[in-house]
PDB file of C-alpha atoms and ligand atoms in Angstrom:
ATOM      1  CA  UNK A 276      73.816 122.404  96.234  1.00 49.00           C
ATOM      2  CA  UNK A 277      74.371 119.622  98.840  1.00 55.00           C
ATOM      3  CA  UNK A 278      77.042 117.514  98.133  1.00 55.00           C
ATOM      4  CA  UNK A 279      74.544 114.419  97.867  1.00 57.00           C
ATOM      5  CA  UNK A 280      72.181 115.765  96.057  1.00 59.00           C
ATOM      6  CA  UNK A 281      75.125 116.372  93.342  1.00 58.00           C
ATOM      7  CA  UNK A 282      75.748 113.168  93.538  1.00 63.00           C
ATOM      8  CA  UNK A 283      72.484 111.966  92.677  1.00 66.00           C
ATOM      9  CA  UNK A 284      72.879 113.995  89.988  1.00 70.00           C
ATOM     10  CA  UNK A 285      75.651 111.877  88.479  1.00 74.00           C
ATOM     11  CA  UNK A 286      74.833 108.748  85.881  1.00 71.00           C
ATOM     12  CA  UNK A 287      74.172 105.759  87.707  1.00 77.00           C
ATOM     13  CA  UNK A 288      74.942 103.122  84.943  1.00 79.00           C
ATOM     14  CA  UNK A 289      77.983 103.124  82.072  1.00 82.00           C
ATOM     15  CA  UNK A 290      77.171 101.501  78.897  1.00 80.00           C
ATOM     16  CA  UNK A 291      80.253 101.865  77.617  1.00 81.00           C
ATOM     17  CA  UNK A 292      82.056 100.032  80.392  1.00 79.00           C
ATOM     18  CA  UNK A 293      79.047  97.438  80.520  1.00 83.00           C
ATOM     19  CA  UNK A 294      77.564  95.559  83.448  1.00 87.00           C
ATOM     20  CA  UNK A 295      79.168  94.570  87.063  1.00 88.00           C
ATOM     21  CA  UNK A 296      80.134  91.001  86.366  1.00 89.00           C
ATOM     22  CA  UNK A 297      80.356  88.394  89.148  1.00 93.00           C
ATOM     23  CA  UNK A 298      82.882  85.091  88.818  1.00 91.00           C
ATOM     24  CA  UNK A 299      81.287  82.437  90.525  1.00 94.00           C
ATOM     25  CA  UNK A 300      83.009  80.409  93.070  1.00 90.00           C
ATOM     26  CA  UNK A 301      84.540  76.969  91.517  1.00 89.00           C
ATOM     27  CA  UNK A 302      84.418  78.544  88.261  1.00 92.00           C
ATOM     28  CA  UNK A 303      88.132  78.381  88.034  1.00 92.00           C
ATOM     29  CA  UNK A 304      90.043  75.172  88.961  1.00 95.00           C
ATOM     30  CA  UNK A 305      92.345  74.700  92.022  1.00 97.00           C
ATOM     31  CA  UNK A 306      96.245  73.691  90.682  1.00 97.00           C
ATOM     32  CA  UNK A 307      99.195  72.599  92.758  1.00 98.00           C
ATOM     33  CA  UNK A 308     102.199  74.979  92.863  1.00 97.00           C
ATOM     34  CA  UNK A 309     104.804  73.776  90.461  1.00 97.00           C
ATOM     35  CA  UNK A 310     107.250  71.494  91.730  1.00 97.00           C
ATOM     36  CA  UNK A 311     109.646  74.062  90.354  1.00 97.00           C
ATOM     37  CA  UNK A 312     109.305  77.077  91.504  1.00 98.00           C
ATOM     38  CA  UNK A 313     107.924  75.774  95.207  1.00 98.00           C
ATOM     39  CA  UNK A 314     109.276  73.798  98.081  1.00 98.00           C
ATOM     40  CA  UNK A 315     106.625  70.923  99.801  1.00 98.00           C
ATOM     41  CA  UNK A 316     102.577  71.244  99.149  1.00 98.00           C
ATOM     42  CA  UNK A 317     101.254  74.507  97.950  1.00 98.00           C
ATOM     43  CA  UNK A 318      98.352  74.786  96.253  1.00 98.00           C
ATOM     44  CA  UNK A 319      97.085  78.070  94.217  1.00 98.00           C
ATOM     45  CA  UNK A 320      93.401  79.037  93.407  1.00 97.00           C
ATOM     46  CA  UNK A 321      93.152  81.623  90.601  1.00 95.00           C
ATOM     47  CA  UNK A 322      90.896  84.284  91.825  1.00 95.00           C
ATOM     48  CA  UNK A 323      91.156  86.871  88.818  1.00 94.00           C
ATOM     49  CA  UNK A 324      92.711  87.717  85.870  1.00 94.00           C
ATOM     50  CA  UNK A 325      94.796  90.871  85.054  1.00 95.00           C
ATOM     51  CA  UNK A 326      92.567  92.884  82.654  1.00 92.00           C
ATOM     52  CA  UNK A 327      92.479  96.224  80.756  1.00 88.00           C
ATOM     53  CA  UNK A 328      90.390  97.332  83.816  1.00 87.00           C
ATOM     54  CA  UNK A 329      92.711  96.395  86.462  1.00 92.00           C
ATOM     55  CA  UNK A 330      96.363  95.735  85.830  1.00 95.00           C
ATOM     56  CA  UNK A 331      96.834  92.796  88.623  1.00 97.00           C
ATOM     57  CA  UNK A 332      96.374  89.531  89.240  1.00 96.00           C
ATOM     58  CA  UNK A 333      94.582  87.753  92.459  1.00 97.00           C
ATOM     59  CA  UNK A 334      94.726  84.525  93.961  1.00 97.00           C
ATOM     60  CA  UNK A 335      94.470  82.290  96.786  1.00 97.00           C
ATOM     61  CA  UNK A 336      97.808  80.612  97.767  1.00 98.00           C
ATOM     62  CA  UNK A 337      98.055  77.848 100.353  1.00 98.00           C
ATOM     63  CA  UNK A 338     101.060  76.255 101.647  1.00 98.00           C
ATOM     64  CA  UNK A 339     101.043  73.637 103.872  1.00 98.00           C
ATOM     65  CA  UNK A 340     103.956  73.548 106.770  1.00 98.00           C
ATOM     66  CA  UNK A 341     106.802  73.677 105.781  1.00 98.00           C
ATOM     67  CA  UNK A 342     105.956  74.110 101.799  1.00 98.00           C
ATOM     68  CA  UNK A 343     107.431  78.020 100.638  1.00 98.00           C
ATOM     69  CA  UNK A 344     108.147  79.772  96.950  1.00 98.00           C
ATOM     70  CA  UNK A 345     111.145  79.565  96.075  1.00 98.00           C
ATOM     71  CA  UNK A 346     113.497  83.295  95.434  1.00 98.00           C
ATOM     72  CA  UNK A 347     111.571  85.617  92.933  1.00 98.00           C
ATOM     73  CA  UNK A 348     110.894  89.013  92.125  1.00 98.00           C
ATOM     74  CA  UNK A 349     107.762  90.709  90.964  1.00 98.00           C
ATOM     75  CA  UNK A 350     107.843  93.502  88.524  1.00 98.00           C
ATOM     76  CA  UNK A 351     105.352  95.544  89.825  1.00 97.00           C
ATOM     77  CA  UNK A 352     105.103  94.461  92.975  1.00 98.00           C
ATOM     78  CA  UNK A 353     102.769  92.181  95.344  1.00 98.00           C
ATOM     79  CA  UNK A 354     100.629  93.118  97.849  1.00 98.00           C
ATOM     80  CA  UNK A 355      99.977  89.662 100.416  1.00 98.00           C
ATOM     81  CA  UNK A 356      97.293  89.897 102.753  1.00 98.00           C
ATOM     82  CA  UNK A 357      97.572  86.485 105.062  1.00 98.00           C
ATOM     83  CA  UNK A 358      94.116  84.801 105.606  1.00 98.00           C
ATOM     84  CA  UNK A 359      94.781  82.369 108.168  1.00 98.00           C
ATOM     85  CA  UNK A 360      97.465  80.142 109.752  1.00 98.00           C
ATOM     86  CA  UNK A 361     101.095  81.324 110.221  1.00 98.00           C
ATOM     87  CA  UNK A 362     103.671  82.197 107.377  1.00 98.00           C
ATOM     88  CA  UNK A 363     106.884  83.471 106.797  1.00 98.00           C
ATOM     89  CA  UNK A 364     108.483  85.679 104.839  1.00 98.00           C
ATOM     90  CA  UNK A 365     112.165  87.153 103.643  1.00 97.00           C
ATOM     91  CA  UNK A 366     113.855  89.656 101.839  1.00 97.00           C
ATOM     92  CA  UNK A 367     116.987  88.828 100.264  1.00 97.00           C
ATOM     93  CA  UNK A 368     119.614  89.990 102.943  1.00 95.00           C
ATOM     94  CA  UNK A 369     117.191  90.540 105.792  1.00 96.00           C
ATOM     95  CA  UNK A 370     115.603  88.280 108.848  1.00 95.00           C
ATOM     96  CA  UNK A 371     113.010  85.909 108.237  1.00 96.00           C
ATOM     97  CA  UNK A 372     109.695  87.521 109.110  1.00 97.00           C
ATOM     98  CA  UNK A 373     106.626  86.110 110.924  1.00 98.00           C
ATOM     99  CA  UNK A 374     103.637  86.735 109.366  1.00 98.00           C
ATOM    100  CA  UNK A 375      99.957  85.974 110.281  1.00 98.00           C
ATOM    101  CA  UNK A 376      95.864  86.750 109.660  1.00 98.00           C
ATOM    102  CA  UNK A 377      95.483  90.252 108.705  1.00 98.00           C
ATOM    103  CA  UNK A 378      98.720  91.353 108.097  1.00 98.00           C
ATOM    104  CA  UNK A 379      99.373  92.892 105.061  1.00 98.00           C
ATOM    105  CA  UNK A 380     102.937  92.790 102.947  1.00 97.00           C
ATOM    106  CA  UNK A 381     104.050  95.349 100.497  1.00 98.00           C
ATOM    107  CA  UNK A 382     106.573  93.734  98.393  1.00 98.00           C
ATOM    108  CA  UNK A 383     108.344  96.631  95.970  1.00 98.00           C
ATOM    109  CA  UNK A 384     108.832  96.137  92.167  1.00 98.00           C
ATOM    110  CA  UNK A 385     112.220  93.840  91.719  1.00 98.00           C
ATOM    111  CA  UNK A 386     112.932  92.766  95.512  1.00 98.00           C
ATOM    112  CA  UNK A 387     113.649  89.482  95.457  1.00 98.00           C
ATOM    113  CA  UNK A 388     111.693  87.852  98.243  1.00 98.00           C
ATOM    114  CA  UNK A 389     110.312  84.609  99.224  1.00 98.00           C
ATOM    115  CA  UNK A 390     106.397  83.781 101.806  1.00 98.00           C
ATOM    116  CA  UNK A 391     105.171  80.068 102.691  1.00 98.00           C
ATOM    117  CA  UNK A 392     104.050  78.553 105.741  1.00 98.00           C
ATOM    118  CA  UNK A 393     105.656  78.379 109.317  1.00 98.00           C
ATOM    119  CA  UNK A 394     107.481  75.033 109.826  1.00 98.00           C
ATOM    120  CA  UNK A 395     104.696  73.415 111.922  1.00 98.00           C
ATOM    121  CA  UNK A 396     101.506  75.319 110.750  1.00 98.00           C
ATOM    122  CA  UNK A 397      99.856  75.887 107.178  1.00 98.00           C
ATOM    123  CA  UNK A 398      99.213  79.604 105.515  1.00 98.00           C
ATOM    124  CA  UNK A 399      96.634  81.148 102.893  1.00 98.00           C
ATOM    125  CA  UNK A 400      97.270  84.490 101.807  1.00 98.00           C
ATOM    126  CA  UNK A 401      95.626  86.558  99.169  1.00 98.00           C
ATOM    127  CA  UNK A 402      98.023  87.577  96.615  1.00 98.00           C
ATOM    128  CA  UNK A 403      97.367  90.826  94.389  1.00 98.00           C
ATOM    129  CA  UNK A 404     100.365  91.184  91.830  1.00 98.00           C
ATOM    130  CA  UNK A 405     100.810  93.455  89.220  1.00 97.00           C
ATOM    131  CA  UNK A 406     101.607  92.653  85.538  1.00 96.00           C
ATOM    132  CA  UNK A 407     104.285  93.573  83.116  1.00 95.00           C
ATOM    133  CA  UNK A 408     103.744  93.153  79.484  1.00 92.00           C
ATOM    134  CA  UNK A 409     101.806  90.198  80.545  1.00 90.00           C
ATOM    135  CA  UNK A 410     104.795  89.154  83.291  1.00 95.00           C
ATOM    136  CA  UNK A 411     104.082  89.457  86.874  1.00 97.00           C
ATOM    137  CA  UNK A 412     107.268  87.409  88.566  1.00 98.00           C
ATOM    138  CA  UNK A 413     110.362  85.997  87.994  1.00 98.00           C
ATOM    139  CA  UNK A 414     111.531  82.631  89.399  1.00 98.00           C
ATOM    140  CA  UNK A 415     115.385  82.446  90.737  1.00 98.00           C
ATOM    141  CA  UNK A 416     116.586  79.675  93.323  1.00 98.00           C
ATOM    142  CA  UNK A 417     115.066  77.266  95.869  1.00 98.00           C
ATOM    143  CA  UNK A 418     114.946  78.692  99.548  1.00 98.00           C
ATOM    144  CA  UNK A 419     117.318  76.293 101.182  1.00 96.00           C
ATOM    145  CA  UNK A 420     116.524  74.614 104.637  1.00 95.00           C
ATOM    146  CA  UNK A 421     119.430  77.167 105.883  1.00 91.00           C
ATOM    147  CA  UNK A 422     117.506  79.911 104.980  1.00 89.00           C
ATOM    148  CA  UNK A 423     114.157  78.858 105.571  1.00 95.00           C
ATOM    149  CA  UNK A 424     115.172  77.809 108.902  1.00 90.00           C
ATOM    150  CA  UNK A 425     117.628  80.996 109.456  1.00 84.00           C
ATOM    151  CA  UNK A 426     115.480  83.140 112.646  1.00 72.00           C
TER     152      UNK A 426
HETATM  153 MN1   MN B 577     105.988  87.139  95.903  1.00 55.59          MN
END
């Protein structure tokens, strides 16, 4: 048989999973980074939810210039996909790292890492990170000027 035709073959709904869902824009309310684990104006919009279907979290984070995280690590990792503007990014020990629309970052489970904005321009970048027992980062320090400005 044609590989389409087997295919066709196949269910095309799944009661027990339910029905496609779709989250309507605005649903879920914008929040400022907190003043403790960021530097300058960052602001996060909650995209989704890690769930029994899909064990990570997505979101919208924008900093303005200047603004960054501060040191963390994610448990599972983080995959960053920048949106628009210009960013930057570090791993602990290495050179500060230019990054910009389209490109993707591949952070590994417990490297400690920081991303915000370039100095004189602002950065969005979608942020997929995966959970933990319910735990998807862990704050450390504050990304001194030395550091942020260190490139
Ligand atoms: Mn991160």
């Amino acid at each position: 048989m044609h590989a389409s035709l087997a295919l066709a073959a196949e269910p095309q709904t799944n009661p027990s999973a339910g029905a496609q869902q779709i989250t309507r824009a605005g649903d879920q309310a914008s929040m400022a980074g907190p003043a403790e684990y960021f530097t300058g104006r960052t602001r996060i919009d909650p995209i989704w939810s890690a769930d029994k279907n899909i064990n990570a979290s997505g979101g919208l984070v924008t900093f303005e210039p200047g603004a960054r995280s501060a040191w963390h690590t994610h448990p599972a990792g983080q995959r960053r996909v920048v949106t628009s503007g210009v960013g930057l990014t570090q791993e602990w020990g290495k050179p500060v790292q230019v990054i910009r629309p389209g490109d993707v970052a591949w952070c590994p489970p417990v490297v400690k890492h920081w991303h915000g904005a370039a100095p004189d321009a602002a950065m969005t970048h979608l942020a997929v990170t995966g959970t933990v027992d319910s735990k998807n980062v862990t704050w450390m320090e504050k990304v001194t000027d030395e550091h942020y400005k260190a490139r």
